[in-house]
Coordinates of C-alpha atoms in Angstrom, one line a residue:
M1 CA 0.0 0.0 0.0
P2 CA 1.6 3.3 -1.1
K3 CA 2.5 5.8 1.7
E4 CA 2.9 9.5 1.5
F5 CA 6.3 11.3 1.7
E6 CA 7.6 14.8 1.4
I7 CA 11.2 16.2 1.1
R8 CA 11.8 20.0 1.3
R9 CA 14.9 22.0 0.7
E10 CA 15.8 25.7 0.3
V11 CA 19.2 26.5 -1.2
E12 CA 20.9 29.6 -2.4
L13 CA 22.5 29.2 -5.9
P14 CA 25.3 31.3 -7.4
A15 CA 23.4 32.2 -10.6
A16 CA 20.6 34.3 -11.9
P17 CA 17.0 32.9 -12.0
E18 CA 17.2 32.5 -15.8
D19 CA 20.2 30.3 -15.5
V20 CA 18.6 28.2 -12.7
W21 CA 15.5 27.8 -14.9
E22 CA 17.6 26.5 -17.8
A23 CA 19.3 24.0 -15.5
I24 CA 16.1 22.6 -14.0
A25 CA 13.5 22.9 -16.8
T26 CA 15.4 21.8 -19.9
G27 CA 16.8 18.5 -21.1
A28 CA 20.3 19.9 -21.7
G29 CA 20.3 21.6 -18.3
H30 CA 19.4 18.3 -16.5
A31 CA 22.3 16.5 -18.2
A32 CA 24.7 19.1 -16.7
W33 CA 24.0 18.2 -13.1
L34 CA 21.4 15.4 -12.7
F35 CA 20.9 12.9 -15.6
P36 CA 19.5 13.2 -19.1
N37 CA 15.8 13.9 -19.4
E38 CA 13.7 14.9 -22.3
I39 CA 11.6 17.9 -21.1
G40 CA 8.9 19.6 -23.0
S41 CA 7.5 23.1 -22.4
G42 CA 4.2 24.4 -21.2
E43 CA 1.8 23.4 -18.6
G44 CA 0.0 20.1 -19.4
T45 CA 2.8 18.8 -21.6
Q46 CA 3.6 15.1 -21.3
N47 CA 7.3 14.2 -21.4
P48 CA 8.6 11.0 -23.0
D49 CA 9.1 9.4 -19.6
G50 CA 5.4 9.8 -18.8
S51 CA 5.7 12.7 -16.5
V52 CA 3.4 15.7 -16.9
I53 CA 4.3 19.3 -16.5
T54 CA 1.8 20.7 -14.0
A55 CA 3.3 24.2 -13.6
W56 CA 5.3 26.3 -16.1
D57 CA 6.1 29.9 -15.3
P58 CA 9.6 30.7 -16.4
P59 CA 11.8 31.6 -14.7
H60 CA 9.8 31.4 -11.5
R61 CA 8.1 28.0 -11.1
F62 CA 8.4 24.6 -12.6
E63 CA 6.5 21.5 -11.5
V64 CA 6.3 18.0 -12.9
R65 CA 4.6 14.8 -11.7
V66 CA 4.4 11.1 -12.7
E67 CA 2.1 8.4 -11.5
S68 CA 2.4 4.6 -11.8
D69 CA -0.2 1.9 -12.2
E70 CA 0.8 0.6 -8.8
G71 CA -0.3 3.8 -7.1
T72 CA 3.1 5.4 -6.6
L73 CA 3.4 9.2 -7.3
N74 CA 6.4 11.5 -7.7
A75 CA 5.8 15.3 -7.8
L76 CA 8.7 17.8 -8.1
E77 CA 8.2 21.5 -7.5
F78 CA 10.9 24.2 -8.1
I79 CA 10.2 27.8 -7.0
I80 CA 12.9 30.2 -8.1
E81 CA 13.4 33.6 -6.5
G82 CA 16.1 36.1 -7.5
R83 CA 18.2 37.9 -5.0
E84 CA 20.4 41.0 -5.1
G85 CA 23.9 40.3 -6.3
G86 CA 22.9 37.8 -9.0
T87 CA 22.1 34.9 -6.8
T88 CA 18.9 32.8 -6.6
V89 CA 17.0 31.0 -3.8
L90 CA 15.6 27.7 -4.9
R91 CA 12.7 26.2 -2.9
Y92 CA 12.4 22.5 -3.8
V93 CA 9.7 20.0 -2.8
H94 CA 9.7 16.4 -3.7
S95 CA 6.4 14.7 -2.6
G96 CA 4.1 11.8 -3.5
M97 CA 3.5 8.2 -2.6
M98 CA 6.1 5.4 -2.2
D99 CA 5.5 1.7 -1.7
D100 CA 4.9 1.0 1.9
E101 CA 7.3 -2.0 1.7
D102 CA 10.7 -0.8 3.0
W103 CA 9.4 2.8 3.0
D104 CA 12.0 4.0 5.5
T105 CA 14.9 2.9 3.4
Q106 CA 13.4 4.4 0.2
Y107 CA 12.8 7.7 2.0
D108 CA 16.3 7.8 3.4
A109 CA 17.8 7.2 0.0
A110 CA 15.6 9.9 -1.7
D111 CA 16.4 12.3 1.2
D112 CA 20.2 11.8 1.0
H113 CA 20.3 11.9 -2.8
T114 CA 18.4 15.2 -2.7
D115 CA 21.2 16.9 -0.9
F116 CA 23.9 15.5 -3.2
Y117 CA 22.0 16.4 -6.4
L118 CA 21.2 20.0 -5.2
H119 CA 24.8 20.4 -4.2
T120 CA 25.8 19.2 -7.7
L121 CA 23.4 21.8 -9.2
G122 CA 25.2 24.5 -7.2
Q123 CA 28.6 23.3 -8.4
Y124 CA 27.5 23.3 -12.0
L125 CA 26.2 26.8 -11.8
E126 CA 29.3 28.1 -10.0
H127 CA 31.9 26.5 -12.1
F128 CA 30.4 25.4 -15.5
N129 CA 27.3 27.6 -15.9
G130 CA 26.0 27.5 -19.5
R131 CA 28.4 24.8 -20.7
R132 CA 26.9 21.7 -22.3
A133 CA 27.6 18.5 -20.6
T134 CA 28.3 14.9 -21.7
Y135 CA 26.7 12.7 -19.1
I136 CA 28.6 9.5 -18.3
G137 CA 26.4 6.9 -16.7
G138 CA 23.8 5.6 -19.0
G139 CA 20.4 6.0 -17.2
P140 CA 19.4 7.8 -14.1
G141 CA 21.2 5.4 -11.7
G142 CA 24.5 6.0 -13.4
L143 CA 27.1 3.2 -13.9
Q144 CA 26.7 0.3 -11.4
A145 CA 29.4 -1.7 -9.6
P146 CA 29.1 -5.5 -9.4
D147 CA 26.4 -6.9 -7.1
S148 CA 29.2 -7.7 -4.6
S149 CA 29.3 -4.0 -3.8
N150 CA 25.9 -4.3 -2.1
A151 CA 27.4 -5.1 1.3
P152 CA 28.2 -3.2 4.5
G153 CA 31.3 -1.1 4.2
A154 CA 31.7 -1.7 0.5
F155 CA 31.7 2.1 -0.3
D156 CA 35.0 2.4 1.6
R157 CA 36.7 0.8 -1.4
V158 CA 35.6 3.8 -3.5
K159 CA 36.8 6.3 -0.9
E160 CA 40.2 4.5 -0.7
A161 CA 40.6 4.5 -4.5
L162 CA 39.7 8.2 -4.6
G163 CA 42.2 9.0 -1.9
V164 CA 39.4 10.3 0.4
T165 CA 40.6 8.8 3.6
G166 CA 42.1 9.9 6.9
D167 CA 42.0 13.7 7.3
V168 CA 41.0 14.4 3.7
G169 CA 37.9 16.6 3.5
E170 CA 36.0 18.9 1.3
G171 CA 38.2 21.4 -0.5
D172 CA 41.3 19.1 -0.5
R173 CA 43.0 17.9 -3.6
V174 CA 43.2 14.2 -4.6
R175 CA 44.7 12.2 -7.5
V176 CA 42.6 9.4 -9.0
D177 CA 44.2 6.7 -11.2
L178 CA 42.1 5.1 -13.9
P179 CA 42.5 1.9 -15.9
G180 CA 45.0 2.4 -18.7
G181 CA 47.3 4.7 -16.8
E182 CA 45.2 7.9 -17.0
G183 CA 44.6 10.0 -14.0
L184 CA 42.6 12.8 -12.6
D185 CA 43.7 15.7 -10.5
A186 CA 40.6 16.8 -8.6
T187 CA 39.1 18.7 -5.7
V188 CA 36.8 17.0 -3.2
D189 CA 33.6 19.1 -3.4
Y190 CA 31.3 16.8 -1.4
L191 CA 32.0 14.2 1.2
R192 CA 29.4 12.4 3.3
P193 CA 29.3 8.8 4.6
N194 CA 27.6 7.5 1.5
F195 CA 28.5 10.0 -1.2
V196 CA 31.6 11.6 -2.6
G197 CA 31.8 14.3 -5.3
I198 CA 35.1 15.4 -6.9
R199 CA 35.5 18.3 -9.4
T200 CA 38.2 18.8 -12.0
A201 CA 38.8 21.7 -14.4
D202 CA 36.3 20.2 -16.8
G203 CA 34.0 17.8 -15.0
L204 CA 32.0 16.7 -12.0
Y205 CA 32.3 13.1 -10.8
R206 CA 29.7 11.7 -8.5
F207 CA 30.0 8.5 -6.4
F208 CA 27.1 6.9 -4.7
G209 CA 27.3 4.5 -1.7
R210 CA 23.9 2.9 -2.5
N211 CA 24.9 -0.2 -0.6
A212 CA 23.6 1.7 2.4
F213 CA 20.1 1.5 0.8
G214 CA 20.3 -2.1 -0.4
M215 CA 21.7 -1.5 -3.9
P216 CA 25.1 -1.7 -5.6
V217 CA 27.5 1.2 -5.5
G218 CA 27.3 3.6 -8.4
M219 CA 28.9 6.5 -10.1
S220 CA 28.3 9.1 -12.8
A221 CA 30.0 12.1 -14.4
H222 CA 29.2 15.3 -16.1
L223 CA 32.0 16.4 -18.5
Y224 CA 32.0 19.9 -20.0
S225 CA 34.8 19.6 -22.6
D226 CA 34.2 19.3 -26.3
G227 CA 34.9 16.0 -28.0
V228 CA 34.3 13.7 -25.1
D229 CA 34.0 10.1 -26.1
R230 CA 31.0 9.0 -24.0
D231 CA 31.4 5.3 -24.7
E232 CA 35.1 5.3 -23.9
Q233 CA 34.6 7.2 -20.7
A234 CA 31.8 4.8 -19.6
R235 CA 34.0 1.8 -20.4
A236 CA 36.9 3.2 -18.4
W237 CA 34.8 4.0 -15.3
Q238 CA 32.9 0.7 -15.5
S239 CA 36.3 -1.1 -15.6
W240 CA 37.4 1.0 -12.6
L241 CA 34.3 -0.1 -10.6
E242 CA 34.6 -3.7 -11.6
Q243 CA 38.3 -3.8 -10.6
L244 CA 37.4 -2.4 -7.2
Y245 CA 35.0 -5.2 -6.4
S246 CA 36.7 -8.1 -8.3

C-alpha cells in the first residue's frame, strides 16, 4: 500500500534565475547536473518518460509529476526567487506516494540523494554555468558496480581508490588513477558517509554508496569539454568499478 512522503529543501545558488531555470527545466540543463531527461515546455505537456508538467512559469516556477499503475506518485516542485547580487534562492519540494514496503529505506535514499543532487546543481552553476555536458552513466542510476558492492562497508573501497581517507575533507586535492594509466587531479567538493563528489577543471564526478540502501555502489560524471567520447569514458569507469570489487 503506497504511503505519502515529502522532502523539502531551500538552497541559495550562485546564478541568476534564468540560469537556474535553464538547469532545472530543460533537457540539456538536466544532463549538466542530474541525468539526461527529455523535457517539453508548457503546462500540461507530457514528457517522454510519462511525467506531466503541472506548472510552467519561467523563470519562477516549474512543477512535474508522474504516477504509476501501482499507485506510486512523484511530484517535483521548483520555486525560483532572484536575490540581489545575482544569486537565486531555490525552494524544492519532492512529494508523493512510495511503496509501503521498506518505506523508511526508500525515503532515506531519496532524502540523502536530494542533498547531493542539489549540491551538484550548485557546483555546475558556480563552475560550469552554460556549458553543455556529456553525461557518463547511461540511465538515471549511473554506472553500477558489481552486485558484490551491495554489502556493508563496500563504499569504503571507492573512498580509498579516490584518496578520500584519513584527514582528507571537502576542498582538499586528490589524485585518481584510472585503468589504462590515465589519472585525474581533482578537488573534493562533497563528502558524506555514503556520497563523494570530486571536481576537475572540466568535470564533476559523483560516487554513490547505495549499498547503504540495499543496492550496488554507483557513479556518474558530467563532462564539460568538447569532443568527449562518451562510450570510452563509460568503459573506463565501468572497468574501474569492476576492478574495485573483483
